[in-house]
Every structure is written in C-alpha cells, then in structure tokens.
Amino acid sequence: MPTGTMPVLEVDGSTKIPNAQAIARYVAREYNLAGSNNLEQLEVDAVMEAFIDVVGDIMPALGENDEAKKIIFEEKTKPKLKNLEKMLVANGGNFFAGNKITVADITLFNNCDIFLTKLCDDPLKDFPKLKALHEKVSKEPRIAGWVAKRPKETTVSSGKSSKMPSYKLMYFDVRGRAEIIRLLFAQAGVKYEDVRITSSKEDWQKLITNRRRGMEKTKTNHANWNHARP
C-alpha cells in the first residue's frame, strides 16, 4: 500500500495508486466519464470538490443522536446541496457537465446513498433537480445492474472484458470510499478485480506484508538514488 491507506488501484499488476478521489478521476478520464472538454472537466472537478465538503460535514455527525444529525443536516448540509442544485440548473438541469453522465453525476448518486441518508431519510426532497438526477443515474442500466448484484464475496470480477490495462481494486468489504470507483467501472463496462479485505487474520497478514514490501522497495530506490547522485 503506497500510503498505508485504502482504496488502492493496481494497474497492469505493478503500478499502485492510492486515494479514492484520485482513482475515481483517473477511471473517469480513461473511460470518457470526466467531461468532453477542459471546461466540462473543470465543472466536474468543481462538483466533486463540493461533495468532499458535504461528506466532510457528515462524517463527524455519524456518531451523534438523531436530533443532532437533523441540526447538522439543516445548518450545514442543506446550504451546500442548495448550491449544488444551482450548479446543476446553470448547466441546464439534466447533468452537472455537458449533456451526458459524468463522474460528477455518479458522485451525487453514490454520496446520497452512502452518506446523506445517514442524516436524513430523504435528503434530496427539497432539491427537485438533484433528486431527478439521482433517479436518472439509478436507472442507468450498468449502474442499476451493479447495484442489484453488489457482491458479498471477498474477490469478484465485474463488468465486460476490456483491453489492457488490467485493474485490481483493493478496499475493505464495505461500500465506503471505494464504491464510487466500482460504480465508474460498472458504468464504463470495464472488467476489474474487486479485492475486498475482510477482518480475517489471513487477509490482514497479506495486507501488512504487501505494505512492508512497498516500504522496503521505496527505501532501496531512495538509497540507490543517494548513491548515484553527484
């Protein structure tokens, strides 16, 4: 694990990339889900950054009682959702960027289902455009197909066969931060290996061993560079 955290995406059996947001944006760019031009990509990035702020408000609230969650939703989350609704309307009301689905739209769907519903049963009821977009994404055939058959197995494959590169996604056996990446792979119809780390001793031992190997490789490369530099 490059940074000791997950999720991690392994590309072609060698390159390992951490951070859910970085991985999601990479997959989106690779499979035409990041916007059709620089301006659309900027709009997509703006929405994804806005949702980082939304989730940042929600995470500390998860351990609170229902009344505290309601206050946080009303005072912190709703104003941010109102701004996201305005951004959506400014682009015509159908998608956050351009005229087709992007990672920004899938981010709305994912964050609503995983995080927003922890604070409120119907978090988008006061935001008709966001609610309609959420519904639209949920009916995308590949998205709906993935949601219907989300696996419980530790290691599975998903989607159709694809050309190189090959992908291995490593995360815990929950939706969490990795689910946006799984949804993107599903929408793109890309095959990947979905490795889910469980609480078993064997899985943790493999994880620790791989992390140590990565650290040792980094130290060796650094030592070689120090030896070779003038």
PDB file of C-alpha atoms in Angstrom:
ATOM      1  CA  MET A   1       0.000   0.000   0.000  1.00  0.00           C
ATOM      2  CA  PRO A   2       1.760   3.214  -1.136  1.00  0.00           C
ATOM      3  CA  THR A   3       0.439   5.373   1.722  1.00  0.00           C
ATOM      4  CA  GLY A   4      -0.796   2.665   4.094  1.00  0.00           C
ATOM      5  CA  THR A   5      -4.435   3.509   3.304  1.00  0.00           C
ATOM      6  CA  MET A   6      -7.163   2.154   1.030  1.00  0.00           C
ATOM      7  CA  PRO A   7      -8.656   2.057  -1.517  1.00  0.00           C
ATOM      8  CA  VAL A   8      -5.754   1.261  -3.822  1.00  0.00           C
ATOM      9  CA  LEU A   9      -5.973   0.655  -7.569  1.00  0.00           C
ATOM     10  CA  GLU A  10      -3.384  -1.650  -9.101  1.00  0.00           C
ATOM     11  CA  VAL A  11      -2.839  -1.095 -12.849  1.00  0.00           C
ATOM     12  CA  ASP A  12      -1.227  -3.779 -15.015  1.00  0.00           C
ATOM     13  CA  GLY A  13      -0.054  -5.707 -11.972  1.00  0.00           C
ATOM     14  CA  SER A  14       2.551  -3.149 -10.951  1.00  0.00           C
ATOM     15  CA  THR A  15       1.541   0.496 -10.558  1.00  0.00           C
ATOM     16  CA  LYS A  16      -0.414   1.044  -7.330  1.00  0.00           C
ATOM     17  CA  ILE A  17      -2.347   4.272  -6.853  1.00  0.00           C
ATOM     18  CA  PRO A  18      -3.978   5.302  -3.536  1.00  0.00           C
ATOM     19  CA  ASN A  19      -6.797   7.783  -2.760  1.00  0.00           C
ATOM     20  CA  ALA A  20     -10.419   7.281  -3.805  1.00  0.00           C
ATOM     21  CA  GLN A  21     -10.761  10.691  -5.447  1.00  0.00           C
ATOM     22  CA  ALA A  22      -7.582  10.325  -7.491  1.00  0.00           C
ATOM     23  CA  ILE A  23      -8.604   6.840  -8.641  1.00  0.00           C
ATOM     24  CA  ALA A  24     -12.156   7.941  -9.496  1.00  0.00           C
ATOM     25  CA  ARG A  25     -10.893  10.815 -11.648  1.00  0.00           C
ATOM     26  CA  TYR A  26      -8.388   8.562 -13.408  1.00  0.00           C
ATOM     27  CA  VAL A  27     -11.047   5.971 -14.260  1.00  0.00           C
ATOM     28  CA  ALA A  28     -13.411   8.742 -15.381  1.00  0.00           C
ATOM     29  CA  ARG A  29     -10.781  10.197 -17.743  1.00  0.00           C
ATOM     30  CA  GLU A  30      -9.887   6.778 -19.128  1.00  0.00           C
ATOM     31  CA  TYR A  31     -13.494   5.898 -19.984  1.00  0.00           C
ATOM     32  CA  ASN A  32     -14.985   9.202 -21.122  1.00  0.00           C
ATOM     33  CA  LEU A  33     -16.812   9.974 -17.886  1.00  0.00           C
ATOM     34  CA  ALA A  34     -14.881  13.117 -16.946  1.00  0.00           C
ATOM     35  CA  GLY A  35     -16.343  15.662 -19.385  1.00  0.00           C
ATOM     36  CA  SER A  36     -15.806  16.183 -23.100  1.00  0.00           C
ATOM     37  CA  ASN A  37     -13.507  19.226 -22.898  1.00  0.00           C
ATOM     38  CA  ASN A  38     -11.458  21.214 -20.411  1.00  0.00           C
ATOM     39  CA  LEU A  39     -14.386  23.380 -19.330  1.00  0.00           C
ATOM     40  CA  GLU A  40     -16.619  20.381 -18.663  1.00  0.00           C
ATOM     41  CA  GLN A  41     -13.785  18.704 -16.764  1.00  0.00           C
ATOM     42  CA  LEU A  42     -13.489  21.852 -14.650  1.00  0.00           C
ATOM     43  CA  GLU A  43     -17.230  21.732 -13.917  1.00  0.00           C
ATOM     44  CA  VAL A  44     -16.907  18.066 -12.953  1.00  0.00           C
ATOM     45  CA  ASP A  45     -13.993  18.816 -10.629  1.00  0.00           C
ATOM     46  CA  ALA A  46     -15.938  21.661  -9.002  1.00  0.00           C
ATOM     47  CA  VAL A  47     -18.835  19.335  -8.200  1.00  0.00           C
ATOM     48  CA  MET A  48     -16.565  16.610  -6.841  1.00  0.00           C
ATOM     49  CA  GLU A  49     -14.761  19.109  -4.611  1.00  0.00           C
ATOM     50  CA  ALA A  50     -18.131  20.404  -3.381  1.00  0.00           C
ATOM     51  CA  PHE A  51     -19.141  16.884  -2.396  1.00  0.00           C
ATOM     52  CA  ILE A  52     -15.892  16.451  -0.468  1.00  0.00           C
ATOM     53  CA  ASP A  53     -17.080  19.378   1.691  1.00  0.00           C
ATOM     54  CA  VAL A  54     -20.538  17.817   2.049  1.00  0.00           C
ATOM     55  CA  VAL A  55     -19.124  14.490   3.211  1.00  0.00           C
ATOM     56  CA  GLY A  56     -16.684  16.309   5.487  1.00  0.00           C
ATOM     57  CA  ASP A  57     -19.652  17.723   7.408  1.00  0.00           C
ATOM     58  CA  ILE A  58     -21.405  14.371   7.584  1.00  0.00           C
ATOM     59  CA  MET A  59     -18.622  12.110   8.850  1.00  0.00           C
ATOM     60  CA  PRO A  60     -18.266  13.698  12.337  1.00  0.00           C
ATOM     61  CA  ALA A  61     -22.059  13.599  12.709  1.00  0.00           C
ATOM     62  CA  LEU A  62     -22.433   9.851  12.268  1.00  0.00           C
ATOM     63  CA  GLY A  63     -21.930   9.166  15.953  1.00  0.00           C
ATOM     64  CA  GLU A  64     -24.447  11.791  17.068  1.00  0.00           C
ATOM     65  CA  ASN A  65     -28.078  11.257  18.058  1.00  0.00           C
ATOM     66  CA  ASP A  66     -30.931  11.824  15.614  1.00  0.00           C
ATOM     67  CA  GLU A  67     -31.637  15.360  16.788  1.00  0.00           C
ATOM     68  CA  ALA A  68     -28.007  16.400  16.370  1.00  0.00           C
ATOM     69  CA  LYS A  69     -27.918  14.838  12.909  1.00  0.00           C
ATOM     70  CA  LYS A  70     -31.029  16.788  11.941  1.00  0.00           C
ATOM     71  CA  ILE A  71     -29.441  20.064  13.068  1.00  0.00           C
ATOM     72  CA  ILE A  72     -26.234  19.350  11.143  1.00  0.00           C
ATOM     73  CA  PHE A  73     -28.229  18.483   8.026  1.00  0.00           C
ATOM     74  CA  GLU A  74     -30.329  21.662   8.235  1.00  0.00           C
ATOM     75  CA  GLU A  75     -27.496  24.040   9.120  1.00  0.00           C
ATOM     76  CA  LYS A  76     -24.558  22.630   7.171  1.00  0.00           C
ATOM     77  CA  THR A  77     -25.619  20.112   4.548  1.00  0.00           C
ATOM     78  CA  LYS A  78     -28.717  21.745   3.070  1.00  0.00           C
ATOM     79  CA  PRO A  79     -26.994  25.035   2.153  1.00  0.00           C
ATOM     80  CA  LYS A  80     -24.340  23.059   0.266  1.00  0.00           C
ATOM     81  CA  LEU A  81     -26.989  20.992  -1.513  1.00  0.00           C
ATOM     82  CA  LYS A  82     -28.755  24.220  -2.458  1.00  0.00           C
ATOM     83  CA  ASN A  83     -25.561  25.438  -4.111  1.00  0.00           C
ATOM     84  CA  LEU A  84     -25.166  22.123  -5.948  1.00  0.00           C
ATOM     85  CA  GLU A  85     -28.742  22.439  -7.191  1.00  0.00           C
ATOM     86  CA  LYS A  86     -27.878  25.890  -8.548  1.00  0.00           C
ATOM     87  CA  MET A  87     -24.822  24.465 -10.322  1.00  0.00           C
ATOM     88  CA  LEU A  88     -26.969  21.767 -11.885  1.00  0.00           C
ATOM     89  CA  VAL A  89     -29.610  24.268 -13.031  1.00  0.00           C
ATOM     90  CA  ALA A  90     -26.903  26.513 -14.500  1.00  0.00           C
ATOM     91  CA  ASN A  91     -25.913  23.619 -16.772  1.00  0.00           C
ATOM     92  CA  GLY A  92     -29.483  23.046 -17.948  1.00  0.00           C
ATOM     93  CA  GLY A  93     -30.704  20.861 -15.095  1.00  0.00           C
ATOM     94  CA  ASN A  94     -30.041  17.451 -16.632  1.00  0.00           C
ATOM     95  CA  PHE A  95     -26.364  16.803 -15.843  1.00  0.00           C
ATOM     96  CA  PHE A  96     -23.681  18.626 -13.914  1.00  0.00           C
ATOM     97  CA  ALA A  97     -21.456  18.940 -17.009  1.00  0.00           C
ATOM     98  CA  GLY A  98     -22.242  18.681 -20.708  1.00  0.00           C
ATOM     99  CA  ASN A  99     -25.190  16.630 -21.919  1.00  0.00           C
ATOM    100  CA  LYS A 100     -24.303  13.146 -20.692  1.00  0.00           C
ATOM    101  CA  ILE A 101     -23.484  11.339 -17.473  1.00  0.00           C
ATOM    102  CA  THR A 102     -20.110  12.004 -15.838  1.00  0.00           C
ATOM    103  CA  VAL A 103     -18.362  11.094 -12.628  1.00  0.00           C
ATOM    104  CA  ALA A 104     -19.939  14.221 -11.072  1.00  0.00           C
ATOM    105  CA  ASP A 105     -23.433  12.777 -11.518  1.00  0.00           C
ATOM    106  CA  ILE A 106     -22.336   9.371 -10.245  1.00  0.00           C
ATOM    107  CA  THR A 107     -20.768  11.114  -7.232  1.00  0.00           C
ATOM    108  CA  LEU A 108     -24.173  12.612  -6.368  1.00  0.00           C
ATOM    109  CA  PHE A 109     -25.789   9.189  -6.584  1.00  0.00           C
ATOM    110  CA  ASN A 110     -23.088   7.492  -4.532  1.00  0.00           C
ATOM    111  CA  ASN A 111     -22.778  10.117  -1.802  1.00  0.00           C
ATOM    112  CA  CYS A 112     -26.537  10.374  -1.402  1.00  0.00           C
ATOM    113  CA  ASP A 113     -26.942   6.639  -0.926  1.00  0.00           C
ATOM    114  CA  ILE A 114     -23.938   6.117   1.341  1.00  0.00           C
ATOM    115  CA  PHE A 115     -23.648   9.339   3.349  1.00  0.00           C
ATOM    116  CA  LEU A 116     -26.597  11.742   3.031  1.00  0.00           C
ATOM    117  CA  THR A 117     -29.168   9.127   4.017  1.00  0.00           C
ATOM    118  CA  LYS A 118     -27.289   8.711   7.316  1.00  0.00           C
ATOM    119  CA  LEU A 119     -28.572  12.170   8.297  1.00  0.00           C
ATOM    120  CA  CYS A 120     -31.963  12.231   6.628  1.00  0.00           C
ATOM    121  CA  ASP A 121     -34.296   9.615   5.108  1.00  0.00           C
ATOM    122  CA  ASP A 122     -35.000  11.753   2.026  1.00  0.00           C
ATOM    123  CA  PRO A 123     -32.139  14.264   1.796  1.00  0.00           C
ATOM    124  CA  LEU A 124     -32.999  15.497  -1.716  1.00  0.00           C
ATOM    125  CA  LYS A 125     -36.731  16.133  -1.205  1.00  0.00           C
ATOM    126  CA  ASP A 126     -36.246  19.929  -1.263  1.00  0.00           C
ATOM    127  CA  PHE A 127     -33.997  19.776  -4.316  1.00  0.00           C
ATOM    128  CA  PRO A 128     -36.060  18.534  -7.263  1.00  0.00           C
ATOM    129  CA  LYS A 129     -33.288  18.794  -9.857  1.00  0.00           C
ATOM    130  CA  LEU A 130     -30.809  16.867  -7.717  1.00  0.00           C
ATOM    131  CA  LYS A 131     -33.482  14.293  -6.921  1.00  0.00           C
ATOM    132  CA  ALA A 132     -34.317  13.853 -10.610  1.00  0.00           C
ATOM    133  CA  LEU A 133     -30.629  13.435 -11.474  1.00  0.00           C
ATOM    134  CA  HIS A 134     -30.202  10.865  -8.708  1.00  0.00           C
ATOM    135  CA  GLU A 135     -33.144   8.944 -10.144  1.00  0.00           C
ATOM    136  CA  LYS A 136     -31.709   9.190 -13.658  1.00  0.00           C
ATOM    137  CA  VAL A 137     -28.335   7.793 -12.578  1.00  0.00           C
ATOM    138  CA  SER A 138     -30.025   4.993 -10.633  1.00  0.00           C
ATOM    139  CA  LYS A 139     -31.769   3.892 -13.852  1.00  0.00           C
ATOM    140  CA  GLU A 140     -28.600   3.766 -15.949  1.00  0.00           C
ATOM    141  CA  PRO A 141     -28.567   0.078 -16.974  1.00  0.00           C
ATOM    142  CA  ARG A 142     -24.987  -0.620 -15.904  1.00  0.00           C
ATOM    143  CA  ILE A 143     -25.313   1.315 -12.649  1.00  0.00           C
ATOM    144  CA  ALA A 144     -28.577  -0.425 -11.832  1.00  0.00           C
ATOM    145  CA  GLY A 145     -27.036  -3.769 -12.745  1.00  0.00           C
ATOM    146  CA  TRP A 146     -24.122  -3.226 -10.380  1.00  0.00           C
ATOM    147  CA  VAL A 147     -26.334  -2.057  -7.510  1.00  0.00           C
ATOM    148  CA  ALA A 148     -28.597  -5.088  -7.947  1.00  0.00           C
ATOM    149  CA  LYS A 149     -25.753  -7.592  -7.744  1.00  0.00           C
ATOM    150  CA  ARG A 150     -23.207  -5.901  -5.476  1.00  0.00           C
ATOM    151  CA  PRO A 151     -21.199  -8.912  -4.327  1.00  0.00           C
ATOM    152  CA  LYS A 152     -20.529 -10.099  -0.809  1.00  0.00           C
ATOM    153  CA  GLU A 153     -17.604 -12.303  -1.846  1.00  0.00           C
ATOM    154  CA  THR A 154     -14.065 -11.323  -0.944  1.00  0.00           C
ATOM    155  CA  THR A 155     -12.826 -11.347  -4.530  1.00  0.00           C
ATOM    156  CA  VAL A 156     -15.002 -10.961  -7.608  1.00  0.00           C
ATOM    157  CA  SER A 157     -14.862  -9.713 -11.171  1.00  0.00           C
ATOM    158  CA  SER A 158     -17.301  -7.170 -12.592  1.00  0.00           C
ATOM    159  CA  GLY A 159     -18.319  -5.837 -15.966  1.00  0.00           C
ATOM    160  CA  LYS A 160     -17.379  -6.771 -19.504  1.00  0.00           C
ATOM    161  CA  SER A 161     -14.000  -7.776 -20.823  1.00  0.00           C
ATOM    162  CA  SER A 162     -11.761  -4.905 -21.725  1.00  0.00           C
ATOM    163  CA  LYS A 163      -8.437  -4.286 -23.368  1.00  0.00           C
ATOM    164  CA  MET A 164      -5.337  -3.543 -21.324  1.00  0.00           C
ATOM    165  CA  PRO A 165      -4.647  -2.097 -18.843  1.00  0.00           C
ATOM    166  CA  SER A 166      -5.864  -4.575 -16.237  1.00  0.00           C
ATOM    167  CA  TYR A 167      -7.159  -3.340 -12.889  1.00  0.00           C
ATOM    168  CA  LYS A 168      -7.227  -4.620  -9.328  1.00  0.00           C
ATOM    169  CA  LEU A 169      -9.139  -2.525  -6.764  1.00  0.00           C
ATOM    170  CA  MET A 170      -8.334  -3.143  -3.112  1.00  0.00           C
ATOM    171  CA  TYR A 171     -10.577  -1.973  -0.272  1.00  0.00           C
ATOM    172  CA  PHE A 172     -12.472  -3.263   2.749  1.00  0.00           C
ATOM    173  CA  ASP A 173     -15.592  -5.414   2.301  1.00  0.00           C
ATOM    174  CA  VAL A 174     -17.931  -2.400   2.501  1.00  0.00           C
ATOM    175  CA  ARG A 175     -19.070   0.255   0.040  1.00  0.00           C
ATOM    176  CA  GLY A 176     -17.352   3.267   1.641  1.00  0.00           C
ATOM    177  CA  ARG A 177     -14.778   5.267  -0.301  1.00  0.00           C
ATOM    178  CA  ALA A 178     -14.280   2.647  -2.994  1.00  0.00           C
ATOM    179  CA  GLU A 179     -17.897   2.471  -4.144  1.00  0.00           C
ATOM    180  CA  ILE A 180     -17.624   5.481  -6.466  1.00  0.00           C
ATOM    181  CA  ILE A 181     -14.816   3.634  -8.274  1.00  0.00           C
ATOM    182  CA  ARG A 182     -16.869   0.434  -8.545  1.00  0.00           C
ATOM    183  CA  LEU A 183     -19.785   2.456  -9.946  1.00  0.00           C
ATOM    184  CA  LEU A 184     -17.492   4.080 -12.519  1.00  0.00           C
ATOM    185  CA  PHE A 185     -16.126   0.725 -13.648  1.00  0.00           C
ATOM    186  CA  ALA A 186     -19.700  -0.560 -13.894  1.00  0.00           C
ATOM    187  CA  GLN A 187     -20.848   2.424 -15.972  1.00  0.00           C
ATOM    188  CA  ALA A 188     -17.811   2.099 -18.248  1.00  0.00           C
ATOM    189  CA  GLY A 189     -18.396  -1.643 -18.645  1.00  0.00           C
ATOM    190  CA  VAL A 190     -14.822  -2.356 -17.594  1.00  0.00           C
ATOM    191  CA  LYS A 191     -13.679  -5.640 -16.098  1.00  0.00           C
ATOM    192  CA  TYR A 192     -11.606  -5.418 -12.916  1.00  0.00           C
ATOM    193  CA  GLU A 193     -10.684  -7.500  -9.892  1.00  0.00           C
ATOM    194  CA  ASP A 194     -12.559  -6.351  -6.803  1.00  0.00           C
ATOM    195  CA  VAL A 195     -10.412  -7.444  -3.854  1.00  0.00           C
ATOM    196  CA  ARG A 196     -12.182  -6.993  -0.552  1.00  0.00           C
ATOM    197  CA  ILE A 197     -10.137  -7.065   2.635  1.00  0.00           C
ATOM    198  CA  THR A 198     -12.035  -8.742   5.455  1.00  0.00           C
ATOM    199  CA  SER A 199     -11.308  -8.869   9.166  1.00  0.00           C
ATOM    200  CA  SER A 200      -9.724 -12.309   8.853  1.00  0.00           C
ATOM    201  CA  LYS A 201      -6.185 -12.757  10.117  1.00  0.00           C
ATOM    202  CA  GLU A 202      -5.051 -14.088   6.736  1.00  0.00           C
ATOM    203  CA  ASP A 203      -6.259 -11.006   4.818  1.00  0.00           C
ATOM    204  CA  TRP A 204      -4.653  -8.609   7.283  1.00  0.00           C
ATOM    205  CA  GLN A 205      -1.380 -10.520   7.166  1.00  0.00           C
ATOM    206  CA  LYS A 206      -1.306 -10.234   3.369  1.00  0.00           C
ATOM    207  CA  LEU A 207      -2.036  -6.514   3.615  1.00  0.00           C
ATOM    208  CA  ILE A 208       0.728  -5.913   6.147  1.00  0.00           C
ATOM    209  CA  THR A 209       3.216  -7.979   4.119  1.00  0.00           C
ATOM    210  CA  ASN A 210       2.459  -6.050   0.909  1.00  0.00           C
ATOM    211  CA  ARG A 211       2.798  -2.739   2.721  1.00  0.00           C
ATOM    212  CA  ARG A 212       6.185  -3.721   4.160  1.00  0.00           C
ATOM    213  CA  ARG A 213       7.426  -4.802   0.725  1.00  0.00           C
ATOM    214  CA  GLY A 214       6.367  -1.466  -0.720  1.00  0.00           C
ATOM    215  CA  MET A 215       8.183   0.427   2.039  1.00  0.00           C
ATOM    216  CA  GLU A 216      11.325  -1.673   1.569  1.00  0.00           C
ATOM    217  CA  LYS A 217      11.271  -1.035  -2.200  1.00  0.00           C
ATOM    218  CA  THR A 218      10.930   2.700  -1.601  1.00  0.00           C
ATOM    219  CA  LYS A 219      13.884   2.695   0.821  1.00  0.00           C
ATOM    220  CA  THR A 220      16.013   0.727  -1.657  1.00  0.00           C
ATOM    221  CA  ASN A 221      15.204   3.118  -4.517  1.00  0.00           C
ATOM    222  CA  HIS A 222      15.969   6.106  -2.306  1.00  0.00           C
ATOM    223  CA  ALA A 223      19.294   4.614  -1.219  1.00  0.00           C
ATOM    224  CA  ASN A 224      20.242   3.874  -4.822  1.00  0.00           C
ATOM    225  CA  TRP A 225      19.412   7.419  -5.838  1.00  0.00           C
ATOM    226  CA  ASN A 226      21.505   8.874  -2.992  1.00  0.00           C
ATOM    227  CA  HIS A 227      24.416   6.659  -4.027  1.00  0.00           C
ATOM    228  CA  ALA A 228      24.150   7.609  -7.698  1.00  0.00           C
ATOM    229  CA  ARG A 229      23.600  11.344  -7.419  1.00  0.00           C
ATOM    230  CA  PRO A 230      26.648  13.613  -7.994  1.00  0.00           C
TER     231      PRO A 230
END
